[in-house]
Structure formats: C-alpha cells, structure tokens
Amino acid sequence: MGALRRWVQVLSTLLVNGSWDFPFTRTIYQGPLKVLCAPGLNCHSCPASTTSCPIGSLQQLLAGLRLSLENGQFYFGFYVLGFMGVLGGIMGRAVCGWLCPFGLIQDLLHRIPSRKFAVPAGLRYLKYGFLVFFVILLPLLVVDQFGSGDTWFCKYICPAGTLTASLPLLIMQPDLRQDLGLLFLNKFVIMVTFLTWAVYASRPFCRTTCPLGAFYALFSRVKLIKLRLDHARCTNCEACHQVCPMGVKFNQSPDDAECITCLACMDKACEAGAIYLEIGGVPVSSRKRGPVTTTSNLS
Amino acid sequence: MPVKPRHNFKPGAKPPIRKTPFVVILGFMLLGIIGIATGEPQRVLEQTILICLSCIGIG
C-alpha cells in the first residue's frame, strides 16, 4: 500500500505540474486549466503548475474583496471554499497523504537516513492560527489606501511557494534577482528550516503550519472515506503508534484530525486486523486476522 | 473488560450508511455553485495566470 501511495503522490504531482515547456517560455503556464484548484498545496506561480493553489486563490479573492464589492462583484471565495470543502468532505486529510506535492517532498526528505525526532504535539494547533489569521483575517482586514489586502501566508510564510515558484523564477529570470530583499530572505530561511526539519521529523510543515491541512482537518469526523477502529479486535499493543508519520495514536483517537489516511497503521502495523477502511459507513477493506466481531463494536 | 457498544444498531446487522458526509459534501457543492454563478472562476483564472512577485517573496 505504501508503494501505491507513493505512485499516487507522484502522479498527482505530475498532473498539477504538467507544463514542462517553461525552460523555453521562461514564464508560468497561462492556460485555462488554472481555473481549477489543485487539491494540495501547489503554488500557481510555479512555472510547471497547471492549476491554481486553493490557499493562494482564496487569499487573493479575500484580499481583493473590498475592491470587488465596490465594483458590484461578489467574490467571497465561495468557489474555492466549495472546491476545498467537497474534497475535505470526501477525503479529509487523505489529500495531504495522497495528493499533496509538498507532502511528497517532505516524505522523500524524511527517507534520508538520519536520527529521527518527534514534532512537539502542541505545535499542531499553530496551523489553525495560520488558517484563521494569515489566510482569512489579515488579507481581509489589513488593506492599503486603495482597499486592497495582501496574501499574507504566501508572502511571508509559504515554503512551497519559495521552493517551487521563487527559486525557479529567479533562475530563469536573472533580472528579478535585483529585487531581492528581506522579504525573500525571510521566506528562504523558513523554507530551509522546514526542508531541513523534514529530514529529521516526519512532515513538520503539514503538522505545524499548513493552513490547507488545517482546513481539511476540520473534516476528520465527517469525511466520507476514513479509517475505523474495531475496538473488539484492538489489543492495545500500540503498534499503530510506531508507524504513523503524523504521530497519531490511532487506538486512542481514531478520528484524530492529524490522520492523513496513509493506511500505514492498517497495512504495516495492526496484526489484530482492528483497523479498517470504510466509505460512508461501509467497510471496504478486509480485516486480516483476529476474532470475528459484532458490528455493534465498530466505532 | 467487555467493550461498550457505541452504536444502537443490532449485532449482526449491517452498519448504517453515514449521512453526514453527504450533507457536508452537498453543502460545499452548493457553495461552489454559488461561487461559479458569481463569476469567481474567471477571477481566479485572471489572478493565477499572472505572477504576483510580492506574493512569492520577490520585490
């Protein structure tokens, strides 16, 4: 299952970054596919990107809301929110585990042999702050004299944008290098920090900072496709704790907002067959071992 | 220690279909349709085909 997930991650990354003529055009893709949002964090200023970043698009719409209202246009971000909500309702954070290009980058970095460390559990709540303040409130409320806001998360934080948009554009368009300043230095340091951290800890950006992950996490209890725990079969051996890339203790919190449905606990860890996948209440994966349970024990 | 049943349906019966995900998906689908009706996709396209240099930390 791990190999399948890796292939899906690679395929998804290639699909949302399918414009490979940028070494010749030296700019970004400007075709109609950009009307669609990428499911994961994928900067639309990346030269290869064929889709728009939902977090970037949402901030741009909210930052321009006052101006659009003055012009009689009602761009509240419903289109982007609707797209994100439908995906969240179906998959929740499985998007992070299976479809997000920046998740793939972090997964690959974590494979570099080194001593591994845990991410402090309290830092998981930071990402909700980034979602509320940097993606929604600040772009909406902090405006210039013309009523236009800023894309705060993209501008000051997003390491995916620095890695996949800023750096390639700086390489392709040398003239841009004269405009570099503290803003870029700040973003470059953040990017290097997260990429280095990803070698030593699993998915630190997803767990502490990603506002898109925070949004999808809101669907952890109500998403259509989710992992479930059969309490009758669970032996509380805690093997699921050891394999989870997100630090989830699945037998203690099966609806944990951090779960990216990578299926490692079900596939690699649970010898009792207590973890299974279900869609809308219907179990779809076979349980490997353990005694037959009654359905009244499913949670 | 016996495990406490968490659902009301009878042992041996099929687990019920969860309706909440469908309600949530439908709700957001409706939101998306409202967004499309107000012309947001066109605005998204206009914004994303241009490089906003300050948005990526340049300038």
Coordinates of C-alpha atoms in Angstrom, one line a residue:
Chain A
M1 CA 0.0 0.0 0.0
G2 CA 2.9 2.3 0.7
A3 CA 4.2 1.9 -2.9
L4 CA 0.7 2.6 -4.3
R5 CA 0.5 5.8 -2.2
R6 CA 3.9 6.9 -3.5
W7 CA 2.8 6.3 -7.1
V8 CA -0.4 8.2 -6.5
Q9 CA 1.6 11.1 -4.9
V10 CA 3.9 11.2 -7.9
L11 CA 1.1 11.0 -10.4
S12 CA -0.8 13.8 -8.6
T13 CA 2.3 16.0 -8.5
L14 CA 2.8 15.5 -12.2
L15 CA -0.8 16.2 -13.1
V16 CA -0.9 19.5 -11.2
N17 CA 2.5 20.4 -12.6
G18 CA 2.1 19.3 -16.2
S19 CA 3.5 22.3 -18.0
W20 CA 7.0 21.3 -18.9
D21 CA 7.8 23.9 -21.6
F22 CA 8.9 26.5 -19.0
P23 CA 12.6 26.2 -19.7
F24 CA 11.8 27.6 -23.2
T25 CA 9.0 30.1 -22.3
R26 CA 10.8 31.2 -19.1
T27 CA 7.5 32.0 -17.5
I28 CA 4.5 30.3 -15.9
Y29 CA 1.6 28.4 -17.6
Q30 CA -1.2 30.8 -18.5
G31 CA -3.8 28.4 -19.9
P32 CA -7.4 27.8 -19.0
L33 CA -6.7 24.8 -16.7
K34 CA -5.7 27.3 -14.0
V35 CA -9.3 27.9 -13.3
L36 CA -9.2 24.6 -11.4
C37 CA -7.7 24.3 -8.0
A38 CA -5.0 21.8 -7.0
P39 CA -6.1 19.5 -4.2
G40 CA -2.9 20.1 -2.3
L41 CA -0.5 22.9 -1.6
N42 CA 0.9 23.7 -5.0
C43 CA 1.9 27.3 -5.8
H44 CA 0.3 28.6 -9.0
S45 CA 3.4 30.7 -9.7
C46 CA 5.4 27.6 -10.1
P47 CA 6.4 27.5 -13.8
A48 CA 5.2 24.0 -14.2
S49 CA 1.9 24.4 -12.4
T50 CA -1.2 23.9 -14.5
T51 CA -3.7 24.5 -11.6
S52 CA -4.2 27.2 -9.0
C53 CA -3.3 26.8 -5.3
P54 CA -6.5 26.9 -3.3
I55 CA -4.9 28.7 -0.4
G56 CA -3.3 31.3 -2.7
S57 CA -6.5 31.8 -4.7
L58 CA -8.6 32.2 -1.5
Q59 CA -6.2 34.8 -0.1
Q60 CA -6.2 36.7 -3.4
L61 CA -10.0 36.7 -3.5
L62 CA -10.3 37.8 0.1
A63 CA -7.5 40.4 -0.3
G64 CA -9.5 41.9 -3.2
L65 CA -12.9 41.6 -1.7
R66 CA -13.4 45.3 -0.8
L67 CA -12.4 46.4 -4.3
S68 CA -14.7 43.7 -5.9
L69 CA -17.6 44.8 -3.7
E70 CA -17.1 48.4 -4.7
N71 CA -17.3 47.2 -8.3
G72 CA -20.5 45.3 -7.7
Q73 CA -18.8 41.9 -7.8
F74 CA -19.3 39.4 -5.1
Y75 CA -16.0 37.4 -4.9
F76 CA -16.2 36.0 -1.4
G77 CA -14.2 32.9 -2.2
F78 CA -17.1 30.5 -2.4
Y79 CA -15.9 28.8 -5.5
V80 CA -12.5 27.9 -3.8
L81 CA -14.1 27.1 -0.5
G82 CA -16.7 24.9 -2.2
F83 CA -13.9 23.0 -4.0
M84 CA -11.9 22.6 -0.8
G85 CA -15.0 21.6 1.1
V86 CA -16.1 18.9 -1.3
L87 CA -12.6 17.4 -1.3
G88 CA -12.5 17.7 2.5
G89 CA -15.9 16.0 2.8
I90 CA -14.8 13.1 0.7
M91 CA -11.2 12.6 1.8
G92 CA -10.3 15.0 4.6
R93 CA -6.6 14.9 5.2
A94 CA -6.1 12.0 2.9
V95 CA -5.5 14.8 0.4
C96 CA -2.3 15.6 2.4
G97 CA -1.2 11.9 2.4
W98 CA -2.0 11.0 -1.2
L99 CA -2.3 14.1 -3.4
C100 CA -0.2 17.0 -2.0
P101 CA 3.1 17.7 -3.8
F102 CA 4.7 19.3 -0.8
G103 CA 3.7 16.3 1.3
L104 CA 5.6 14.1 -1.2
I105 CA 8.7 16.3 -0.9
Q106 CA 8.6 16.1 2.9
D107 CA 8.1 12.3 2.7
L108 CA 11.1 11.9 0.4
L109 CA 13.3 14.1 2.6
H110 CA 12.3 12.0 5.6
R111 CA 13.7 9.0 3.9
I112 CA 17.2 10.4 4.1
P113 CA 19.0 8.3 6.8
S114 CA 19.4 10.3 10.0
R115 CA 18.4 10.4 13.6
K116 CA 14.6 11.0 13.8
F117 CA 12.8 13.3 16.2
A118 CA 9.2 13.8 17.1
V119 CA 7.3 17.0 16.4
P120 CA 6.1 18.5 19.7
A121 CA 2.4 17.7 20.0
G122 CA 1.4 21.3 21.0
L123 CA 2.7 22.7 17.7
R124 CA -0.2 21.0 15.8
Y125 CA -2.5 23.8 16.8
L126 CA -0.4 26.5 15.2
K127 CA -1.7 25.7 11.7
Y128 CA -5.2 26.7 12.7
G129 CA -3.9 30.1 13.7
F130 CA -2.2 30.4 10.3
L131 CA -5.5 29.5 8.6
V132 CA -7.6 31.9 10.6
F133 CA -5.2 34.8 10.7
F134 CA -2.8 34.6 7.7
V135 CA -5.3 33.2 5.2
I136 CA -8.6 34.8 6.2
L137 CA -8.4 37.7 8.6
L138 CA -5.2 39.5 7.7
P139 CA -5.9 39.5 3.9
L140 CA -9.4 40.6 4.6
L141 CA -8.8 43.3 7.2
V142 CA -5.3 44.8 6.6
V143 CA -5.7 46.8 3.5
D144 CA -3.9 49.7 1.8
Q145 CA -5.3 53.1 0.9
F146 CA -7.0 51.6 -2.2
G147 CA -8.7 48.9 -0.2
S148 CA -6.5 46.1 -1.4
G149 CA -5.1 43.5 1.0
D150 CA -2.1 41.2 0.9
T151 CA -1.7 37.4 0.6
W152 CA -0.1 37.1 4.0
F153 CA 0.6 33.4 4.1
C154 CA 2.0 33.3 0.5
K155 CA 4.0 36.5 1.0
Y156 CA 5.6 35.8 4.4
I157 CA 5.4 32.1 5.2
C158 CA 4.8 29.6 2.4
P159 CA 7.9 27.4 1.9
A160 CA 6.2 25.6 -1.0
G161 CA 6.0 28.9 -2.9
T162 CA 9.6 29.7 -2.3
L163 CA 10.8 26.3 -3.4
T164 CA 8.6 25.8 -6.4
A165 CA 8.0 29.3 -7.6
S166 CA 10.5 31.9 -6.3
L167 CA 13.7 29.8 -6.9
P168 CA 12.8 28.6 -10.4
L169 CA 11.7 32.1 -11.5
L170 CA 14.9 33.6 -10.1
I171 CA 17.0 31.0 -12.0
M172 CA 15.0 31.6 -15.3
Q173 CA 14.7 35.4 -15.0
P174 CA 18.0 36.8 -13.7
D175 CA 16.6 40.3 -13.8
L176 CA 14.4 39.5 -10.8
R177 CA 17.5 39.0 -8.6
Q178 CA 18.0 42.7 -8.2
D179 CA 14.6 42.9 -6.4
L180 CA 15.6 40.5 -3.6
G181 CA 15.4 41.8 -0.1
L182 CA 14.5 41.0 3.5
L183 CA 11.1 39.5 2.3
F184 CA 12.9 36.9 0.3
L185 CA 15.5 36.2 3.0
N186 CA 12.7 35.6 5.5
K187 CA 10.9 33.2 3.2
F188 CA 14.2 31.5 2.2
V189 CA 15.1 30.9 5.9
I190 CA 11.6 29.5 6.5
M191 CA 11.9 27.1 3.5
V192 CA 15.4 25.9 4.5
T193 CA 14.1 25.4 8.1
F194 CA 11.2 23.2 7.0
L195 CA 13.2 21.2 4.4
T196 CA 15.9 20.5 7.0
W197 CA 13.3 19.7 9.7
A198 CA 11.6 17.3 7.3
V199 CA 14.8 15.2 7.2
Y200 CA 14.7 14.8 11.0
A201 CA 11.0 14.7 11.6
S202 CA 8.1 13.5 9.6
R203 CA 6.0 16.1 7.8
P204 CA 6.8 19.1 10.1
F205 CA 5.1 21.6 7.8
C206 CA 1.9 19.6 7.5
R207 CA 1.7 19.1 11.2
T208 CA 2.6 22.6 12.4
T209 CA 1.9 25.2 9.7
C210 CA -0.1 24.2 6.7
P211 CA -3.4 26.1 6.6
L212 CA -4.8 23.7 3.9
G213 CA -4.1 20.8 6.1
A214 CA -5.8 22.7 9.0
F215 CA -8.9 23.2 6.8
Y216 CA -9.0 19.5 5.7
A217 CA -8.5 18.5 9.4
L218 CA -11.9 20.1 10.2
F219 CA -13.5 17.2 8.3
S220 CA -11.9 14.4 10.4
R221 CA -15.1 13.3 12.0
V222 CA -17.4 13.7 9.0
K223 CA -15.3 12.8 6.0
L224 CA -16.7 10.1 3.6
I225 CA -13.5 7.9 3.5
K226 CA -12.0 7.2 6.8
L227 CA -10.1 4.6 8.9
R228 CA -12.1 3.0 11.6
L229 CA -11.1 1.0 14.7
D230 CA -12.8 -2.2 15.7
H231 CA -12.5 -2.0 19.5
A232 CA -13.3 -5.7 19.9
R233 CA -10.2 -6.7 18.0
C234 CA -7.8 -4.0 19.2
T235 CA -5.3 -5.4 21.6
N236 CA -3.9 -2.0 22.6
C237 CA -0.5 -3.2 21.5
E238 CA 0.3 0.3 20.3
A239 CA 2.0 -0.9 17.1
C240 CA 0.0 1.7 15.2
H241 CA 1.8 4.5 17.2
Q242 CA 5.1 3.4 15.9
V243 CA 4.3 3.6 12.1
C244 CA 2.2 6.7 12.0
P245 CA 4.0 9.5 10.1
M246 CA 1.8 12.1 11.8
G247 CA 2.2 11.0 15.4
V248 CA -1.4 9.7 15.7
K249 CA -2.1 7.2 18.5
F250 CA -4.8 5.6 16.4
N251 CA -6.2 3.2 19.1
Q252 CA -6.7 6.2 21.4
S253 CA -8.1 8.6 18.9
P254 CA -9.4 7.0 15.6
D255 CA -10.9 10.4 14.5
D256 CA -7.7 12.3 15.1
A257 CA -7.5 15.5 13.0
E258 CA -3.9 14.7 12.1
C259 CA -4.6 11.4 10.4
I260 CA -3.7 11.6 6.7
T261 CA -5.2 8.1 5.9
C262 CA -1.8 6.9 4.7
L263 CA -3.0 3.4 5.8
A264 CA 0.4 2.5 7.4
C265 CA -1.3 1.5 10.6
M266 CA -3.8 -0.7 8.9
D267 CA -1.3 -2.1 6.4
K268 CA 2.0 -2.4 8.3
A269 CA 1.2 -2.4 12.0
C270 CA -2.1 -3.9 13.1
E271 CA -1.7 -7.6 13.4
A272 CA -5.1 -8.0 15.0
G273 CA -6.9 -6.6 12.0
A274 CA -8.6 -4.0 14.1
I275 CA -8.1 -1.1 11.7
Y276 CA -10.1 -1.0 8.5
L277 CA -11.1 1.5 5.8
E278 CA -14.7 2.4 5.3
I279 CA -16.6 4.6 2.9
G280 CA -19.7 6.3 4.3
G281 CA -20.1 3.7 6.9
V282 CA -19.5 0.7 4.7
P283 CA -16.3 -1.3 5.4
V284 CA -14.2 -1.7 2.2
S285 CA -11.0 -3.3 3.4
S286 CA -10.8 -6.9 4.6
R287 CA -9.6 -7.5 8.1
K288 CA -6.5 -9.6 8.2
R289 CA -6.7 -11.6 11.5
G290 CA -8.4 -11.7 14.8
P291 CA -11.8 -13.0 16.0
V292 CA -15.0 -12.1 14.2
T293 CA -16.6 -9.2 15.8
T294 CA -20.2 -8.0 16.0
T295 CA -21.0 -4.7 14.2
S296 CA -22.1 -3.2 17.5
N297 CA -18.4 -2.8 18.4
L298 CA -17.4 -0.7 15.5
S299 CA -16.6 2.9 16.2
Chain B
M1 CA -13.4 -6.0 30.2
P2 CA -16.3 -6.1 27.7
V3 CA -16.3 -3.4 25.1
K4 CA -19.2 -0.9 25.3
P5 CA -21.2 -0.8 22.1
R6 CA -21.0 2.7 20.5
H7 CA -24.0 2.3 18.1
N8 CA -27.6 1.4 18.6
F9 CA -27.9 -1.0 15.7
K10 CA -28.3 -4.7 16.4
P11 CA -25.4 -7.1 16.5
G12 CA -25.1 -8.9 13.1
A13 CA -26.9 -6.2 11.3
K14 CA -25.2 -4.1 8.6
P15 CA -23.7 -0.8 9.9
P16 CA -25.9 2.1 8.7
I17 CA -24.7 4.4 6.0
R18 CA -23.3 7.6 7.4
K19 CA -25.4 10.5 6.0
T20 CA -23.3 13.4 7.4
P21 CA -20.5 13.2 4.8
F22 CA -23.1 13.5 2.0
V23 CA -24.8 16.5 3.7
V24 CA -21.4 18.2 4.1
I25 CA -20.3 17.5 0.5
L26 CA -23.7 18.7 -0.8
G27 CA -23.4 21.9 1.2
F28 CA -20.0 22.7 -0.1
M29 CA -21.0 21.8 -3.6
L30 CA -23.8 24.3 -3.3
L31 CA -21.3 26.9 -2.0
G32 CA -19.1 26.2 -5.0
I33 CA -22.0 26.6 -7.4
I34 CA -22.8 29.9 -5.9
G35 CA -19.2 30.9 -6.4
I36 CA -19.4 29.8 -10.1
A37 CA -22.6 31.7 -10.5
T38 CA -21.0 34.9 -9.3
G39 CA -18.1 34.5 -11.8
E40 CA -15.4 33.6 -9.3
P41 CA -13.6 31.1 -11.6
Q42 CA -12.9 33.8 -14.1
R43 CA -11.4 36.0 -11.4
V44 CA -9.3 33.0 -10.1
L45 CA -8.0 32.5 -13.6
E46 CA -7.2 36.2 -14.1
Q47 CA -5.3 36.2 -10.8
T48 CA -3.4 32.9 -11.2
I49 CA -2.1 33.4 -14.8
L50 CA -0.2 36.4 -13.6
I51 CA 3.0 36.2 -11.5
C52 CA 2.5 38.1 -8.3
L53 CA 6.1 38.7 -7.4
S54 CA 5.5 40.1 -3.9
C55 CA 3.3 37.1 -3.2
I56 CA 6.3 34.8 -3.6
G57 CA 8.7 36.9 -1.7
I58 CA 10.3 38.8 -4.6
G59 CA 10.1 42.6 -4.7

